[in-house]
mmCIF file with all atom_site columns, C-alpha atoms in Angstrom:
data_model
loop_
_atom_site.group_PDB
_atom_site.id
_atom_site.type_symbol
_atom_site.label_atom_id
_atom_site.label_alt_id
_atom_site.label_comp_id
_atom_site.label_asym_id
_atom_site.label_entity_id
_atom_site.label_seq_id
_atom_site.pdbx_PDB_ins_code
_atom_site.Cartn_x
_atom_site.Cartn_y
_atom_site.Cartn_z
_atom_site.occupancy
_atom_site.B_iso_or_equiv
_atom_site.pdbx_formal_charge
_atom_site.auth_seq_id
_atom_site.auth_comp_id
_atom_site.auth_asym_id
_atom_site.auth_atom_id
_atom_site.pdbx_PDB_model_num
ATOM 1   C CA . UNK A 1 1   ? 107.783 102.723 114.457 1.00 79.00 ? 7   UNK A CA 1
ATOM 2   C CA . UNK A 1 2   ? 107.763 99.323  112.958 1.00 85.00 ? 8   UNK A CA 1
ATOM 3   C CA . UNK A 1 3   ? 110.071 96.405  114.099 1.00 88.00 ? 9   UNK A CA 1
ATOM 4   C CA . UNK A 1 4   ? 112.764 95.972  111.892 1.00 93.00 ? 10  UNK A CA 1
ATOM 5   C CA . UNK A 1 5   ? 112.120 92.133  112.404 1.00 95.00 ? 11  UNK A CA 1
ATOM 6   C CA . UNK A 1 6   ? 108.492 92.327  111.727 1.00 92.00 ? 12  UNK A CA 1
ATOM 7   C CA . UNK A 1 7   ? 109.100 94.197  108.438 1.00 93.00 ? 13  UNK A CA 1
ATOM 8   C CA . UNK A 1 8   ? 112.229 92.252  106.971 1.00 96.00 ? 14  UNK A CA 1
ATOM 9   C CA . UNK A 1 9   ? 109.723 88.798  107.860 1.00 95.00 ? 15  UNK A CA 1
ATOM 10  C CA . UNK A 1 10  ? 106.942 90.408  105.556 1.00 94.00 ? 16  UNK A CA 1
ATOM 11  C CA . UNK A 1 11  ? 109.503 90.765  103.393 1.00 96.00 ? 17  UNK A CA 1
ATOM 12  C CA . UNK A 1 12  ? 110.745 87.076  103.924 1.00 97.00 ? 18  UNK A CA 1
ATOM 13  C CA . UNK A 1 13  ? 107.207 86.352  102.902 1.00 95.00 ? 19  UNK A CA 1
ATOM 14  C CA . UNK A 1 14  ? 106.820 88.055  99.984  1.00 96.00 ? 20  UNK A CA 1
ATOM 15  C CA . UNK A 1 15  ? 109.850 85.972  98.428  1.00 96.00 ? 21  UNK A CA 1
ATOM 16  C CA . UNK A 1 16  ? 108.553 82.548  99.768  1.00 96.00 ? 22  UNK A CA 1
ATOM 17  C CA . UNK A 1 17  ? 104.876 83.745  98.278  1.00 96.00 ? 23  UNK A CA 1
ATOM 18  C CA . UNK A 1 18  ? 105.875 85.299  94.678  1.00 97.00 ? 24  UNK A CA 1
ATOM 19  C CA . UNK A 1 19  ? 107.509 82.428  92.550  1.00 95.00 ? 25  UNK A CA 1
ATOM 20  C CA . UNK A 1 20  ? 109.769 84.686  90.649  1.00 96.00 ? 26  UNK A CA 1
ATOM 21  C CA . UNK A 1 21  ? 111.739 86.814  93.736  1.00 96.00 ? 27  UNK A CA 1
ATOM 22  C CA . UNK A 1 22  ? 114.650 84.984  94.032  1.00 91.00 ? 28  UNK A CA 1
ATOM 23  C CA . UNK A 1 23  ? 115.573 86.661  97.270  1.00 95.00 ? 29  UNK A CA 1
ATOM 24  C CA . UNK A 1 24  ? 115.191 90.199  99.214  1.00 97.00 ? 30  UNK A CA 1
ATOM 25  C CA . UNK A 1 25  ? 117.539 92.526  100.814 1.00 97.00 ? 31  UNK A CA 1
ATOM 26  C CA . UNK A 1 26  ? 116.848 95.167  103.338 1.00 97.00 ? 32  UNK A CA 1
ATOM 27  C CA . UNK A 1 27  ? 118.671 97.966  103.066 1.00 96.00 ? 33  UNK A CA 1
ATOM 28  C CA . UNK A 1 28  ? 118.709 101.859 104.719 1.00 95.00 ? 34  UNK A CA 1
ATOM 29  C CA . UNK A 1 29  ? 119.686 103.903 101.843 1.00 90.00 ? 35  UNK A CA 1
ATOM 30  C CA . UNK A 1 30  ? 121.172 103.771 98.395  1.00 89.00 ? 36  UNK A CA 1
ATOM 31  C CA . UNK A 1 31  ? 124.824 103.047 98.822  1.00 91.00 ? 37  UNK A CA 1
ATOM 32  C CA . UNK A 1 32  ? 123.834 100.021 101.004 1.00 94.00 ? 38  UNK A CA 1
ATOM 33  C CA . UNK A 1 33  ? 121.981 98.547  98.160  1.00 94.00 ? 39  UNK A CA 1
ATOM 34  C CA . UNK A 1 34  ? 124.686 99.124  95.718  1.00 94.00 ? 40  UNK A CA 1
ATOM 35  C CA . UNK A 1 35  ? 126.600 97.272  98.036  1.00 93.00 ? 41  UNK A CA 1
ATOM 36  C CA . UNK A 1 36  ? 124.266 94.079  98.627  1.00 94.00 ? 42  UNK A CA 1
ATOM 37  C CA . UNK A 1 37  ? 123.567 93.537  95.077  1.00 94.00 ? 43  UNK A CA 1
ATOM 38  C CA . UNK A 1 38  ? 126.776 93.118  93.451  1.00 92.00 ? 44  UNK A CA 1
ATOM 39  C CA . UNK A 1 39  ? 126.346 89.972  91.800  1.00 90.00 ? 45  UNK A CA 1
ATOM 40  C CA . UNK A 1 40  ? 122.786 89.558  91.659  1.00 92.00 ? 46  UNK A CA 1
ATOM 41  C CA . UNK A 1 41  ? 121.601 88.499  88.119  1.00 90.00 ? 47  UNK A CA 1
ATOM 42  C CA . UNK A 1 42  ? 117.832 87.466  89.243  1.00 93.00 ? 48  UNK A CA 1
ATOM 43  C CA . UNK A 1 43  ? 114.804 89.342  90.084  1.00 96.00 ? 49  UNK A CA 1
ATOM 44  C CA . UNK A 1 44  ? 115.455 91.222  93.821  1.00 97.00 ? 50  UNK A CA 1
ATOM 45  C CA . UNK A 1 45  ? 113.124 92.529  95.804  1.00 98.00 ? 51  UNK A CA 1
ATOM 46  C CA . UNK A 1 46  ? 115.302 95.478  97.418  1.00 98.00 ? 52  UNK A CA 1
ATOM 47  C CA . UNK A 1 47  ? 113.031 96.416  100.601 1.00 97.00 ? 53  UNK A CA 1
ATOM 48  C CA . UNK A 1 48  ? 114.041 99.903  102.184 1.00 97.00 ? 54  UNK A CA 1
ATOM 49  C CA . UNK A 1 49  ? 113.797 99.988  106.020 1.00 95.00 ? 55  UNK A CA 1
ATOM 50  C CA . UNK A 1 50  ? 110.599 102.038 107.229 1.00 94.00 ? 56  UNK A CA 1
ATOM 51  C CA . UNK A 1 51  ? 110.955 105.731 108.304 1.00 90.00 ? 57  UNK A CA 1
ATOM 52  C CA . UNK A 1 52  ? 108.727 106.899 110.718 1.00 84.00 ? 58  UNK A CA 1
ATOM 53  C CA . UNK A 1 53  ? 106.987 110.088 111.697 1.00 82.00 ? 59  UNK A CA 1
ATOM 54  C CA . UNK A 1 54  ? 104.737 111.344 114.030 1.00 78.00 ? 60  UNK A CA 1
ATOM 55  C CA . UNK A 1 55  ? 101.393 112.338 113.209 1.00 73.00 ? 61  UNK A CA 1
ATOM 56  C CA . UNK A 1 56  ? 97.674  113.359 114.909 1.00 72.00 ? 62  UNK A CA 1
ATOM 57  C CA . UNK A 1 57  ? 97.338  115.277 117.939 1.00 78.00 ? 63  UNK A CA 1
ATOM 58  C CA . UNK A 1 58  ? 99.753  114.506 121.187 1.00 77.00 ? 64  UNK A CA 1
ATOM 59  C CA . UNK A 1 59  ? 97.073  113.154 123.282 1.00 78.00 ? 65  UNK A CA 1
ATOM 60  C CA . UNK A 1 60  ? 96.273  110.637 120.389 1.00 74.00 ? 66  UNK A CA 1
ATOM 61  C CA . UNK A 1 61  ? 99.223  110.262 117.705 1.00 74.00 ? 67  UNK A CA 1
ATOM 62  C CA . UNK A 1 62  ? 100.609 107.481 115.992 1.00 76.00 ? 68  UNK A CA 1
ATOM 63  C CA . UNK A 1 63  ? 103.341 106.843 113.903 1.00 81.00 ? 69  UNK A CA 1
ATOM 64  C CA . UNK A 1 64  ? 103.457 107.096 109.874 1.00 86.00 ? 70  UNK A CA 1
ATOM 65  C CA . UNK A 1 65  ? 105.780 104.850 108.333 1.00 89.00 ? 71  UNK A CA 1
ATOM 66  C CA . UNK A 1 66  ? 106.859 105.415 104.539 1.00 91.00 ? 72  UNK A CA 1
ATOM 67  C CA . UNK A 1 67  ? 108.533 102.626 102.776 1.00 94.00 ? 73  UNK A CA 1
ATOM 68  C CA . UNK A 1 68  ? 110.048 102.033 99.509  1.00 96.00 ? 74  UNK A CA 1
ATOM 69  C CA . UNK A 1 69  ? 109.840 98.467  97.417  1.00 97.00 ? 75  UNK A CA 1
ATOM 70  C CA . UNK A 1 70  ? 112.182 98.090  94.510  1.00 98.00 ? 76  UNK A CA 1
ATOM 71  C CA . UNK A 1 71  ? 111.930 94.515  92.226  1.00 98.00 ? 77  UNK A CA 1
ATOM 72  C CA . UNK A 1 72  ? 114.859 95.144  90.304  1.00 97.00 ? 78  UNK A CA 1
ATOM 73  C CA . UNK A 1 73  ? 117.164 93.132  88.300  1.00 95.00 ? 79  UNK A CA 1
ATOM 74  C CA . UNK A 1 74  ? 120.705 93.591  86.769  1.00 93.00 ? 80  UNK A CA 1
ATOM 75  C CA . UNK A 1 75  ? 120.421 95.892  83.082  1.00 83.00 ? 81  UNK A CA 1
ATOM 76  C CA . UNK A 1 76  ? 122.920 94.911  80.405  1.00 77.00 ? 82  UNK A CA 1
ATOM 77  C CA . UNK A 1 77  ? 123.340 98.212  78.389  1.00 72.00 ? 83  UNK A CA 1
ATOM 78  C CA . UNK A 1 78  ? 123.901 96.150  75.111  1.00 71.00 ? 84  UNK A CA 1
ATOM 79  C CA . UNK A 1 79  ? 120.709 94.965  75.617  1.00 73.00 ? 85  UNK A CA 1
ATOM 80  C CA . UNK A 1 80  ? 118.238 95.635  72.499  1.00 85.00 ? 86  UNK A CA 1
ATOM 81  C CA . UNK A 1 81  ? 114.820 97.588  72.919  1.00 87.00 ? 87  UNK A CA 1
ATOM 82  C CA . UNK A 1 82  ? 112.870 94.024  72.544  1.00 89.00 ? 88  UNK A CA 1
ATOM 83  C CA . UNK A 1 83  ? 115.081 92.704  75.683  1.00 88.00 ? 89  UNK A CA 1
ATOM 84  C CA . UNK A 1 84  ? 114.794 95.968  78.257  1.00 89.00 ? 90  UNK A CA 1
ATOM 85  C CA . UNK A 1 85  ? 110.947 96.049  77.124  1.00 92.00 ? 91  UNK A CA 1
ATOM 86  C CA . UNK A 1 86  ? 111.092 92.176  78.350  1.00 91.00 ? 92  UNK A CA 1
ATOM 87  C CA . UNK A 1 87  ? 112.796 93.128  81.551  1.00 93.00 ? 93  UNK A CA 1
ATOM 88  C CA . UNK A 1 88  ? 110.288 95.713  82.383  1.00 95.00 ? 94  UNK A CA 1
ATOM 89  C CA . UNK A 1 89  ? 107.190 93.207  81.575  1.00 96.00 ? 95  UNK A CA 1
ATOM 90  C CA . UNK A 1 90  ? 108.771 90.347  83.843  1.00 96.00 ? 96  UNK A CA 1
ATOM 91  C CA . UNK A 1 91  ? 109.353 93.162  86.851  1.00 97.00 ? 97  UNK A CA 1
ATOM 92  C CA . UNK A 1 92  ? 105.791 94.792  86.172  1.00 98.00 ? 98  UNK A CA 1
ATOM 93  C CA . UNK A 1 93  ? 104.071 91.806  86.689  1.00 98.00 ? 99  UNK A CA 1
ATOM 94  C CA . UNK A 1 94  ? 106.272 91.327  89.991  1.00 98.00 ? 100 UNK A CA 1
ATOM 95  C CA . UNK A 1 95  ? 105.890 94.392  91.798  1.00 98.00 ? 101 UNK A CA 1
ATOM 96  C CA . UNK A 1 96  ? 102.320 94.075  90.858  1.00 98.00 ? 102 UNK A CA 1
ATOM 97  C CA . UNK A 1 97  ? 102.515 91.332  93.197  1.00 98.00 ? 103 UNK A CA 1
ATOM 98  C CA . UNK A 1 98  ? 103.661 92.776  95.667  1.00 97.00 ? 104 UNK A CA 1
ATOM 99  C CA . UNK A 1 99  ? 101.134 95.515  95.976  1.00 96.00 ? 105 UNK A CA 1
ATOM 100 C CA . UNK A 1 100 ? 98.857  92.714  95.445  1.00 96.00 ? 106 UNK A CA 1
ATOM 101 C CA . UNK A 1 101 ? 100.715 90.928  98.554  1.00 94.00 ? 107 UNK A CA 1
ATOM 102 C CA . UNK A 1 102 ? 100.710 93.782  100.666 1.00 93.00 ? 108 UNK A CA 1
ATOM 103 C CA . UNK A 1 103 ? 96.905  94.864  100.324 1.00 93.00 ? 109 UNK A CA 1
ATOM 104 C CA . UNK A 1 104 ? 95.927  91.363  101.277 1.00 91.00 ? 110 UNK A CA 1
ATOM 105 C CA . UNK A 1 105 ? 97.763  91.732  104.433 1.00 88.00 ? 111 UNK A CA 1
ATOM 106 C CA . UNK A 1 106 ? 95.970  94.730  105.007 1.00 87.00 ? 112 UNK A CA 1
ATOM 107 C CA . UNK A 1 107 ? 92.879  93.488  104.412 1.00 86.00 ? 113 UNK A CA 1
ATOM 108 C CA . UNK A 1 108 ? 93.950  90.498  106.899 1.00 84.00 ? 114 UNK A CA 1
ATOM 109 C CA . UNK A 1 109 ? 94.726  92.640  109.661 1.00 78.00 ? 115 UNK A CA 1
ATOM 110 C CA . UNK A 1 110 ? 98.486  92.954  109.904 1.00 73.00 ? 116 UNK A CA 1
ATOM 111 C CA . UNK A 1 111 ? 99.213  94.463  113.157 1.00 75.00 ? 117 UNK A CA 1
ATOM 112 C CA . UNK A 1 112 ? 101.478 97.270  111.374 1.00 77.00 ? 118 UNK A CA 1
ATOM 113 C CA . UNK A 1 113 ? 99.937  97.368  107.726 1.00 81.00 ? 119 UNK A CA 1
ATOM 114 C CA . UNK A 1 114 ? 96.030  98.217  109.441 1.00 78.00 ? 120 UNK A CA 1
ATOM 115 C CA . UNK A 1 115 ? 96.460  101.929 108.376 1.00 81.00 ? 121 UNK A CA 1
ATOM 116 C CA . UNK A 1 116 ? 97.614  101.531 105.208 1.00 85.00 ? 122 UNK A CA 1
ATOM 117 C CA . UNK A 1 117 ? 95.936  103.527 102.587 1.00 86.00 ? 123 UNK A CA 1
ATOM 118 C CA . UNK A 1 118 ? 96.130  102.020 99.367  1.00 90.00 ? 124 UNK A CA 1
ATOM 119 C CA . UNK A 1 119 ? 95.762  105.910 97.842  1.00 91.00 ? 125 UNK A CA 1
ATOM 120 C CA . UNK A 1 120 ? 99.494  106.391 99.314  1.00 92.00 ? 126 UNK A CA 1
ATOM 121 C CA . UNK A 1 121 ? 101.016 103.282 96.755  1.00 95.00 ? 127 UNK A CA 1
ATOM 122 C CA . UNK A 1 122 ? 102.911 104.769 94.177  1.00 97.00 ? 128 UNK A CA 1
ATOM 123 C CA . UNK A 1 123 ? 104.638 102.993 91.475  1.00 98.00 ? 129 UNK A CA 1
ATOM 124 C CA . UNK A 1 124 ? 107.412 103.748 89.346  1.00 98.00 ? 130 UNK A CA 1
ATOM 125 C CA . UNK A 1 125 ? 109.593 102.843 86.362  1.00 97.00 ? 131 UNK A CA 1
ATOM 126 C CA . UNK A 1 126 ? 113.402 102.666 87.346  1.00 96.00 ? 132 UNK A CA 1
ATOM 127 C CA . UNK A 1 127 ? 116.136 102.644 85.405  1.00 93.00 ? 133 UNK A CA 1
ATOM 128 C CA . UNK A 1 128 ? 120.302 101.892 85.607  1.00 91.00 ? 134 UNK A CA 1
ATOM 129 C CA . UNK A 1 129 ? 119.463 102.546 89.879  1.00 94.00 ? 135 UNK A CA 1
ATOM 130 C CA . UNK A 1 130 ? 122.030 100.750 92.610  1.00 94.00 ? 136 UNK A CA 1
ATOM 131 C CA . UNK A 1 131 ? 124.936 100.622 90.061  1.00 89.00 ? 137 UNK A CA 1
ATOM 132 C CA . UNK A 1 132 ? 123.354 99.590  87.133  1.00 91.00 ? 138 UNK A CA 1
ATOM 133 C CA . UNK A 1 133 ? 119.653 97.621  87.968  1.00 94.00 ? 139 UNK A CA 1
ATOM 134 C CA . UNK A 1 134 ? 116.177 98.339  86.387  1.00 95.00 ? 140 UNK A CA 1
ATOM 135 C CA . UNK A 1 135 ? 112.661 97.290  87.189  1.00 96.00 ? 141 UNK A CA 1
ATOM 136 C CA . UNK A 1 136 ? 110.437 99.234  89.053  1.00 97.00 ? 142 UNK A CA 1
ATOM 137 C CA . UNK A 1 137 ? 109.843 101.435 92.342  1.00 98.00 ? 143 UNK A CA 1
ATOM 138 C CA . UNK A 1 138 ? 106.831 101.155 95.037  1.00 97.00 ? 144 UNK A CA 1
ATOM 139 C CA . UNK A 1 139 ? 106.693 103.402 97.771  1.00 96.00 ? 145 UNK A CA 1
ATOM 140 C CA . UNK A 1 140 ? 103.657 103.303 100.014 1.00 94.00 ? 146 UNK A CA 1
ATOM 141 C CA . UNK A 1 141 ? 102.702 105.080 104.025 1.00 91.00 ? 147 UNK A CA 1
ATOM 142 C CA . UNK A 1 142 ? 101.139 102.476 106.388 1.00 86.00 ? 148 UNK A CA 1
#
C-alpha cells in the first residue's frame, strides 16, 4: 500500500508542474469531493486516495494499487455547446498532462509508480460529477 503522504506529494507536484491546475484535493470517495469543491471555479485536479490489493503468489506478492485522477472544473448548465466543447478542450489537454506527468515518473523510477503499466490508464469524459463539475476521468493500477 502506498503512503498517503507519498501520493498526495505527487499530487502536490503535479499542480506546481502543470501551469493550469490551480490546486488538488485528495479525497476517499465521492461525497468527500462534493464536499471539498464547493466553490471551486478553476481547473482541480481531484486525486482519489489509492486502494490496494494483494496480488502474486504468498511467498512473493505485492500490492496493486488502483487510483482515480479527475481534472475537473465547475459546469454552468446555461452554458452554450461552443462553451462546454471549450471546457472539455482546456481539461483534455490537462489530464493529458497528467498521464504525461505520471509516465515520466515511471520512467524515472518512482519508488511506488515502478510497476505501473501504462496499458492499465484509462481515460474518460465526465460530466455534471461532484455536484455539478465536468472534465475528464483517469484511472490507472501501479
Amino acid at each position: 500500500m502506498i503512503p498517503v503522504r507519498d501520493f498526495n506529494n505527487l499530487c502536490t507536484d503535479l499542480v506546481t508542474t502543470i501551469t493550469d491546475l490551480k490546486e488538488h484535493i485528495l479525497v476517499a470517495e465521492d461525497n468527500h469531493a462534493v464536499n471539498r469543491l464547493t466553490g471551486k471555479k478553476d481547473i482541480i485536479l481531484v486525486a482519489v486516495i489509492p486502494s490496494s490489493d494483494r496480488a502474486g503468489r504468498p511467498s512473493s506478492s505485492v500490492d496493486e494499487n488502483t487510483t482515480f485522477f479527475f481534472v475537473v472544473k465547475k459546469f454552468t448548465p446555461s452554458k452554450n455547446e461552443a462553451q462546454e466543447l471549450d471546457q472539455y478542450e482546456a481539461t483534455q489537454i490537462v489530464i493529458e498532462q497528467v498521464k504525461d506527468y505520471i509516465l515520466g515518473k515511471m520512467e524515472d523510477g518512482c519508488h511506488f509508480l515502478h510497476r505501473l503499466e501504462p496499458s492499465s490508464i484509462h481515460i474518460d469524459p465526465a460530466y455534471n460529477i461532484f455536484g455539478g463539475f465536468s472534465g475528464w476521468s483517469m484511472s490507472l493500477t501501479f
